[in-house]
Short mmCIF file of C-alpha atoms in Angstrom, two decimals:
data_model
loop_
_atom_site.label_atom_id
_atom_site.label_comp_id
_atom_site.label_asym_id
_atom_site.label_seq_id
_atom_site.Cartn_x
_atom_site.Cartn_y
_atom_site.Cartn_z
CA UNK A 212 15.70 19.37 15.11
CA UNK A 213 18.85 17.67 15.40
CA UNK A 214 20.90 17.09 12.22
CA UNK A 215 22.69 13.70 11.24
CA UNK A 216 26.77 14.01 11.25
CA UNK A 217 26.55 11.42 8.36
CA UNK A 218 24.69 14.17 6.25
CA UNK A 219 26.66 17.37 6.97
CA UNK A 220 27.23 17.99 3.11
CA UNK A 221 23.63 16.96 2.19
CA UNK A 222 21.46 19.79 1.13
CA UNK A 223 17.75 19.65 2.13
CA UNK A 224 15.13 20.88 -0.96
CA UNK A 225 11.23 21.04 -1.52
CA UNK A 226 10.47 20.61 -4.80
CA UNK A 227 6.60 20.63 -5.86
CA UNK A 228 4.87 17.13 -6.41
CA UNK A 229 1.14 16.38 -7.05
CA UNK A 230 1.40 16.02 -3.20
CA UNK A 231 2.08 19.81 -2.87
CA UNK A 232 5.58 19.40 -1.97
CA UNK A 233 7.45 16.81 -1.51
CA UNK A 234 11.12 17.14 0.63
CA UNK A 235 14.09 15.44 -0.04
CA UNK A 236 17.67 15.77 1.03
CA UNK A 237 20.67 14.87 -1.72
CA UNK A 238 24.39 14.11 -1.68
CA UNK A 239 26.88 13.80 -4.51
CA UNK A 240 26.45 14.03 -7.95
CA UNK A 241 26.10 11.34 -10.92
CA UNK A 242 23.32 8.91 -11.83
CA UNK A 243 20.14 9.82 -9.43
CA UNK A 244 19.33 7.31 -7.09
CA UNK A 245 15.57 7.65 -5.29
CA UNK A 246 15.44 6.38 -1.67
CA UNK A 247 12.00 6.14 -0.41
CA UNK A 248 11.64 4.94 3.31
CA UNK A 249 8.84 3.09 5.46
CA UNK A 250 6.59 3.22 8.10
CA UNK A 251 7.45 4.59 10.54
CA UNK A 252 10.28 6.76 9.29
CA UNK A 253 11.52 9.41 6.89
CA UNK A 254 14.56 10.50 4.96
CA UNK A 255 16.39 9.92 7.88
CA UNK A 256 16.50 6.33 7.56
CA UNK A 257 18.76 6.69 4.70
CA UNK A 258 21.25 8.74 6.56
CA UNK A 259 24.13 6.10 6.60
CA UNK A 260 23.84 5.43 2.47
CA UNK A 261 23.44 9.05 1.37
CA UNK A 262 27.19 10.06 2.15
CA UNK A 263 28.27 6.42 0.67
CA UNK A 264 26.37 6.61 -2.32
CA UNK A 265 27.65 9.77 -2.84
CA UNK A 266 31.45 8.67 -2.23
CA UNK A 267 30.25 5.81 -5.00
CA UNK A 268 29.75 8.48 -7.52
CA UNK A 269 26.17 8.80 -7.26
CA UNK A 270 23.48 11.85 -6.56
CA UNK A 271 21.52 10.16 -3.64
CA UNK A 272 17.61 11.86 -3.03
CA UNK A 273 16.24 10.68 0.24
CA UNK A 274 12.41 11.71 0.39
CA UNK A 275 10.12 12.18 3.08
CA UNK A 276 6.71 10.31 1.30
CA UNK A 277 3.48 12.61 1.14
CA UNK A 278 2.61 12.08 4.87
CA UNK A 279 5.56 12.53 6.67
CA UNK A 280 8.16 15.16 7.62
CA UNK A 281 8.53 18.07 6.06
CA UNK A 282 6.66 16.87 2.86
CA UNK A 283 2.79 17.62 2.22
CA UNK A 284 0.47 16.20 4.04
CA UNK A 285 -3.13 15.98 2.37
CA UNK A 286 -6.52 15.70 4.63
CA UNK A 287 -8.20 13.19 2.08
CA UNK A 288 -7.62 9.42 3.43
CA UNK A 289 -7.56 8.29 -0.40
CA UNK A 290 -4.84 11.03 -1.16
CA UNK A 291 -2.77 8.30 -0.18
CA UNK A 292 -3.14 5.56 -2.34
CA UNK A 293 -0.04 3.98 -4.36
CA UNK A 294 -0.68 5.89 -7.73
CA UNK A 295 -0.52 9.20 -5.80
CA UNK A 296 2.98 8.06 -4.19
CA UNK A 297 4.45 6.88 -7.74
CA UNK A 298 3.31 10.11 -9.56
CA UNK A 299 4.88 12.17 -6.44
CA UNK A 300 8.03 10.43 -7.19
CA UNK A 301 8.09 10.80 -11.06
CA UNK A 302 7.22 14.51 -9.92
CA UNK A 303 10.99 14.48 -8.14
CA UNK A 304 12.62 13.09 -10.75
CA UNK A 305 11.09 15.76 -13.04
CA UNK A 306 12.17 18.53 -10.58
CA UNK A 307 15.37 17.62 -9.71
CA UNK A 308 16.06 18.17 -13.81
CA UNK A 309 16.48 14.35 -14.86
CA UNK A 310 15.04 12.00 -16.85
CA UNK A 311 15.68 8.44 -15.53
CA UNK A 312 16.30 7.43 -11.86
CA UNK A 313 17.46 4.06 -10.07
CA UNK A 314 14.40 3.95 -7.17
CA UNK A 315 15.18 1.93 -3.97
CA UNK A 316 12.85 0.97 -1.08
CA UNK A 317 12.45 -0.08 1.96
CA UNK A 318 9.68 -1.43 3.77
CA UNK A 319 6.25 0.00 2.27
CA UNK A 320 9.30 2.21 0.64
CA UNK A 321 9.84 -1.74 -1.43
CA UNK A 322 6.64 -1.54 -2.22
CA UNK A 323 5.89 1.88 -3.49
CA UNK A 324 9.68 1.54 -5.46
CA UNK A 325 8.53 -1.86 -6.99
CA UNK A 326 4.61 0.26 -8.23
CA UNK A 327 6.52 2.65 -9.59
CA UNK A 328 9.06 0.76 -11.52
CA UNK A 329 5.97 -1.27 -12.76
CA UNK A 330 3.98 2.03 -13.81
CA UNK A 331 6.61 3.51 -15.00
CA UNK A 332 9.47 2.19 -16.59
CA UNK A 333 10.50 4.78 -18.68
CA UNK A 334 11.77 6.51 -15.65
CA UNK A 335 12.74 4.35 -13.04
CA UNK A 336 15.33 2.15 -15.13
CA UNK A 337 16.51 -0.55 -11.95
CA UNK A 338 14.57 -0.99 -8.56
CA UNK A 339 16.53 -2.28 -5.08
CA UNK A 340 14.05 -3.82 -2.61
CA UNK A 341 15.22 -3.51 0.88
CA UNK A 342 13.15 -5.54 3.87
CA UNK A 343 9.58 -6.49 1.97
CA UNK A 344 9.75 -8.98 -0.91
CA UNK A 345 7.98 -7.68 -4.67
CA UNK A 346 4.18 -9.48 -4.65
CA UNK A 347 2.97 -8.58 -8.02
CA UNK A 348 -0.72 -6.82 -7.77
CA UNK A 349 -3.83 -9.01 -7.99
CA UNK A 350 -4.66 -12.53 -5.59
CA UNK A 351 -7.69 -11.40 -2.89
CA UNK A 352 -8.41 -8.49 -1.54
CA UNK A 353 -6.23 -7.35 1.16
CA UNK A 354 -8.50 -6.42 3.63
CA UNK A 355 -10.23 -10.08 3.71
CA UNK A 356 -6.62 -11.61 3.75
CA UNK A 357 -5.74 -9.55 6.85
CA UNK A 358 -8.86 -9.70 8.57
CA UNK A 359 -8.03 -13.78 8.75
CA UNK A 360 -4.89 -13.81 9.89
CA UNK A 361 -6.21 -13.49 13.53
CA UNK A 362 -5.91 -17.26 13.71
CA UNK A 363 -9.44 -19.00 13.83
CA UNK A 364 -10.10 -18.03 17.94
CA UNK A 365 -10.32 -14.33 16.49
CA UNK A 366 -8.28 -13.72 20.33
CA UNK A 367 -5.69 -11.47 18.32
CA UNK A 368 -5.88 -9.25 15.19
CA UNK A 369 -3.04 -8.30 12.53
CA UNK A 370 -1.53 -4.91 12.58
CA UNK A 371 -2.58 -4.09 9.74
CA UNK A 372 -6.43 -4.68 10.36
CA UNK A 373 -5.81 -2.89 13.83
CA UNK A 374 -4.37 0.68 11.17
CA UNK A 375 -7.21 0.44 9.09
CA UNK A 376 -10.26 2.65 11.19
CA UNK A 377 -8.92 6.28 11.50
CA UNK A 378 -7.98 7.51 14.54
CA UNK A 379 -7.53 3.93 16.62
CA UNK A 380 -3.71 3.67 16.37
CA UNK A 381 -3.03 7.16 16.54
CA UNK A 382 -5.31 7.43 20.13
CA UNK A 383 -2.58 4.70 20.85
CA UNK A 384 0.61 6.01 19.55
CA UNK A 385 0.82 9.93 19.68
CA UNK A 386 0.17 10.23 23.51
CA UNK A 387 4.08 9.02 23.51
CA UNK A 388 5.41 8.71 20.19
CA UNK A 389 8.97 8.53 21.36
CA UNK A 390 8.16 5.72 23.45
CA UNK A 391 5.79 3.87 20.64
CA UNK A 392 8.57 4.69 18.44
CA UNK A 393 11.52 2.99 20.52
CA UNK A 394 9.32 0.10 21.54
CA UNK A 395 8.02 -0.52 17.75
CA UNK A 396 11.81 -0.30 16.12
CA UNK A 397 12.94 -2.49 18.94
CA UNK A 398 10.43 -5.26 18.23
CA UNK A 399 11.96 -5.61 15.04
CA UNK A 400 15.27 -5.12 14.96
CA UNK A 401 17.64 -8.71 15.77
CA UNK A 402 19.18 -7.59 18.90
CA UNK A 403 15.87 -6.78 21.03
CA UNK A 404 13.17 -8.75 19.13
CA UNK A 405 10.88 -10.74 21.47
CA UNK A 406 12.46 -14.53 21.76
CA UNK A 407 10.68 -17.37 20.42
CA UNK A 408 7.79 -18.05 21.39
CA UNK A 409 7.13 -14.95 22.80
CA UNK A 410 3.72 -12.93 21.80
CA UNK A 411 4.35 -11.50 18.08
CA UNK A 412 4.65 -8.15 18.24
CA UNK A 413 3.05 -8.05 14.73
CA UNK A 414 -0.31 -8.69 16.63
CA UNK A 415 -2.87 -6.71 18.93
CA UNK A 416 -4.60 -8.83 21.57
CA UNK A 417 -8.56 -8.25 21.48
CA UNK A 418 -9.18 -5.13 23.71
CA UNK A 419 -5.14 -4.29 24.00
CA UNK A 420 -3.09 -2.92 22.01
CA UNK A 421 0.23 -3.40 19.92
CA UNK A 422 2.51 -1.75 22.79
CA UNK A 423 1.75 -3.85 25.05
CA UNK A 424 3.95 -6.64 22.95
CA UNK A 425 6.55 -4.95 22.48
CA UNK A 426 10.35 -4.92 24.73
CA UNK A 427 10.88 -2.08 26.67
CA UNK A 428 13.94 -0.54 28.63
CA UNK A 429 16.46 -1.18 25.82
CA UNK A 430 17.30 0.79 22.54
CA UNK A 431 18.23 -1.56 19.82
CA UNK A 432 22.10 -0.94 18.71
CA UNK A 433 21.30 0.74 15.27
CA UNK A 434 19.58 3.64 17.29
CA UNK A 435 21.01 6.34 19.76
CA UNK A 436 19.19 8.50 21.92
CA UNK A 437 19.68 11.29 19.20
CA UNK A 438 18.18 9.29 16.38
CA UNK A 439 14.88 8.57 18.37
CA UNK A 440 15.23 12.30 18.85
CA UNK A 441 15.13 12.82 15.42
CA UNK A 442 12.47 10.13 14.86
CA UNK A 443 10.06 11.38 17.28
CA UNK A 444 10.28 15.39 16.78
CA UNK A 445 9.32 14.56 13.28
CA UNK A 446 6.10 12.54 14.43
CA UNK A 447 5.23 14.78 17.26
CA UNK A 448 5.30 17.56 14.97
CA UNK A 449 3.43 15.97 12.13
CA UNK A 450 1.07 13.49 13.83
CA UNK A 451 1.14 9.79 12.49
CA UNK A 452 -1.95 10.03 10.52
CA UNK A 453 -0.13 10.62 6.90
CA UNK A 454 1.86 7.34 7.78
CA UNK A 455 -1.23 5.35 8.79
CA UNK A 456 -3.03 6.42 5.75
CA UNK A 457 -0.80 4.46 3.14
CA UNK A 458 -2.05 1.48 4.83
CA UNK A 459 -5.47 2.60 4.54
CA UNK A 460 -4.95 2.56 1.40
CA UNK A 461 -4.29 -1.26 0.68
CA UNK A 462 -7.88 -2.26 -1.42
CA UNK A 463 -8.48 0.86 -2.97
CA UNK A 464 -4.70 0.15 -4.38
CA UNK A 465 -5.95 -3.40 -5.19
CA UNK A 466 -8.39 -2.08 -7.40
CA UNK A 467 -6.50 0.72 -8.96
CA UNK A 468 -3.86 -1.65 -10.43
CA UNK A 469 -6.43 -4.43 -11.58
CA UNK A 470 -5.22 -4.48 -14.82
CA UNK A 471 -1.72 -5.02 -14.13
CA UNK A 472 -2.23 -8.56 -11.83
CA UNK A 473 0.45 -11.13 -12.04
CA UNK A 474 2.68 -8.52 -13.59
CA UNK A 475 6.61 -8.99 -13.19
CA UNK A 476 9.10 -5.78 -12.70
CA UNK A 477 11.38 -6.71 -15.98
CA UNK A 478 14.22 -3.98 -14.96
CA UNK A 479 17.20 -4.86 -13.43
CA UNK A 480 16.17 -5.34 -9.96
CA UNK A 481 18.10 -5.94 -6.40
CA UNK A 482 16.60 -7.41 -3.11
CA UNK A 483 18.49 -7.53 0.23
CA UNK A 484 16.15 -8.97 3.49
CA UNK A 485 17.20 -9.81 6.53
CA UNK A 486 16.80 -13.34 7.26
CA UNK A 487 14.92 -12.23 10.90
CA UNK A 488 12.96 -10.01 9.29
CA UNK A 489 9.23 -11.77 9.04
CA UNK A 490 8.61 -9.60 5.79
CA UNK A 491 11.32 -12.05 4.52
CA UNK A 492 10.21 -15.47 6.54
CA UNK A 493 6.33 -14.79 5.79
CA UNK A 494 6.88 -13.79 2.34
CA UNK A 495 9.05 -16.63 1.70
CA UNK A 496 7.11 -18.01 -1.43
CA UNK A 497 7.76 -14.07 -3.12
CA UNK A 498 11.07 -14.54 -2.55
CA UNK A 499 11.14 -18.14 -4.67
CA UNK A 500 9.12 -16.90 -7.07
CA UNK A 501 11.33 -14.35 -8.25
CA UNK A 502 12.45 -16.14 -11.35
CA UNK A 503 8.66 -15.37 -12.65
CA UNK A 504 8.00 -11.39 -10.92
CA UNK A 505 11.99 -9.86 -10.76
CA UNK A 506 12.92 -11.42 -13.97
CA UNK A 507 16.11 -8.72 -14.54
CA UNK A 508 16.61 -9.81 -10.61
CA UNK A 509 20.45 -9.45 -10.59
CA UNK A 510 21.66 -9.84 -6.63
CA UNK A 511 19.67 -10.83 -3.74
CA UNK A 512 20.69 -11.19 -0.20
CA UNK A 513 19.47 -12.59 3.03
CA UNK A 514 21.43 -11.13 5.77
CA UNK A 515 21.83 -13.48 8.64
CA UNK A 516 21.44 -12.33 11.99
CA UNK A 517 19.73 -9.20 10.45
CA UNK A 518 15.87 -7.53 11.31
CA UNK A 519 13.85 -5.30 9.61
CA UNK A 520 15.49 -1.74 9.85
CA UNK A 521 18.26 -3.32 7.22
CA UNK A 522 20.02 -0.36 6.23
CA UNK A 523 20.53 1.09 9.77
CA UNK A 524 21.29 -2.24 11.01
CA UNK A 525 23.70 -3.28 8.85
CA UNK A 526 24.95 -0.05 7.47
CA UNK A 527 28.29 -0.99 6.14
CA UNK A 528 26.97 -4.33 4.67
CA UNK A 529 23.85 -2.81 2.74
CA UNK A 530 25.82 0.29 1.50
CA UNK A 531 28.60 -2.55 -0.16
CA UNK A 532 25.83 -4.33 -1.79
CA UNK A 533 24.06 -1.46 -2.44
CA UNK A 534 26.66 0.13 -4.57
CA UNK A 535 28.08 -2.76 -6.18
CA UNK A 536 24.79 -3.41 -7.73
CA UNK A 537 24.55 0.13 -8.66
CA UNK A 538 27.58 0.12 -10.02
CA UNK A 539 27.32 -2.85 -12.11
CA UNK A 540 24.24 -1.62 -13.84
CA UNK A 541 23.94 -0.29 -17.72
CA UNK A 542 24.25 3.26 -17.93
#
């Protein structure tokens, strides 16, 4: 597989987790920072803030989550659930011979970061969000939410609906999952999202499927030829039904953290969005409410001209914030 130039004095490690294993790859030395990535990614995604974190005087640990790369990947579809991915990352903390970590997310990486800063705070002691805004746990259940935001004509159904039965993306995706993959990160990323008004890539026409929205003949800047080679040995290796399964996931996680509805993340927290990036335009109302959920909130960010994939977008940008924040926190 070919190996980033931006992590040539990283070390790769599997530790053990309640996953099985779980693998990571760390730079530098200092306060541990946890990076946990999205869907559809892996360590890799952090490969332009490992070597800068590690300049910062940080140790930077980028995981691959229980389901991807060269972490475990468990049969069961409830093996994925969100208590399962917090207790795999206490579990790295734990093995990599400390106490406390800083955890930062991006994408359902926000979200699992954000669980297990909630869960458990004697360990994770500040929480960045990159991409998706904190929702505290609780409001309906997900599935019914999702299942109406097809618009009232039912003509078109959410992605996430469309990831829920087993097996229906993947017959879509891993026939070409270098092509999926280049067409997906494109239709999110601010240089080759669809225009206005085009048909939301975020959406599967009845009977189609979610390719058939996206661009095509154009990499977005962020991403050479190598990276999607990176991207997409990793997938066609592993298959994407680990990723697929977090989303799976989404009710029996609703239930799982009943009792903690409506509660705020009180550590010092950080967001950065990008202010293309619908996670950040649909989610608006998380964002204002952040007085109420992020109460140690101490920087947030809306990057203009920015999509989703913030931290490979805007590389030099995210790493400054990044490490200011970090740097600015209580030992």
């Amino acid at each position: 597989m070919p190996q980033p130039p931006a992590t040539d004095h990283a070390v790769h490690r599997l530790v053990p987790s309640p996953a099985g294993r779980t693998h990571l790859v760390e730079q530098g030395t200092g306060p541990l920072v946890l990076l946990v990535h999205g869907f559809p990614e892996s360590w890799y995604s952090w490969r332009r803030q490992l070597p800068a974190l590690a300049a910062a005087g940080f140790r930077a640990a980028a995981i691959d989550v229980r389901g991807y790369g060269r972490s475990s990947r468990p049969d069961a579809v409830d093996a994925y659930r969100m208590l399962d991915l917090v207790a795999d990352n206490v579990a790295v903390v734990e093995a990599l011979g400390e106490s406390s970590a800083v955890i930062v997310g991006h994408d359902w990486g926000a979200t699992v970061a954000a669980t297990s800063a909630l869960l458990r705070p004697d360990v994770f002691r500040a929480v960045g969000l990159l991409s998706v805004p904190y929702t505290p746990p609780g409001g309906p259940r997900p599935s019914e939410v999702f299942a109406g935001m097809g618009g009232e004509s039912a003509e078109q159904e959410f992605y996430v609906s469309y990831f829920q039965e087993p097996g229906r993306a993947e017959a879509e995706i891993e026939p070409d999952v270098r092509g999926w993959l280049a067409g997906f990160y494109a239709a999110l990323s601010a240089d080759t999202m669809p225009a206005p008004g085009a048909p939301d890539p975020h959406f599967v026409s009845r009977g189609g499927t979610l390719r058939d929205r996206f661009p095509a003949g154009r990499l977005p800047s962020w991403l050479t030829e190598r990276d999607l080679d990176v991207y997409a040995g990793e997938f066609e290796r592993t298959g994407l039904t680990g990723a697929l399964n977090r989303y799976r996931n989404m009710d029996r996680d609703w239930a799982d953290l009943a009792d903690h509805h409506g509660a705020p993340v009180t550590q010092p927290s950080l967001f950065l969005g990008g202010a293309l990036d619908a996670s950040t335009t649909w989610l608006a109302d998380a964002i204002a409410a952040y007085p109420t959920t992020l109460p140690g909130l101490t920087a947030s960010h809306l990057l203009d001209g920015c999509g989703h994939w913030l931290q490979q977008e805007r590389p030099e940008e995210t790493n400054r914030l990044l490490t200011d924040w970090l740097a600015a926190l209580p030992s």
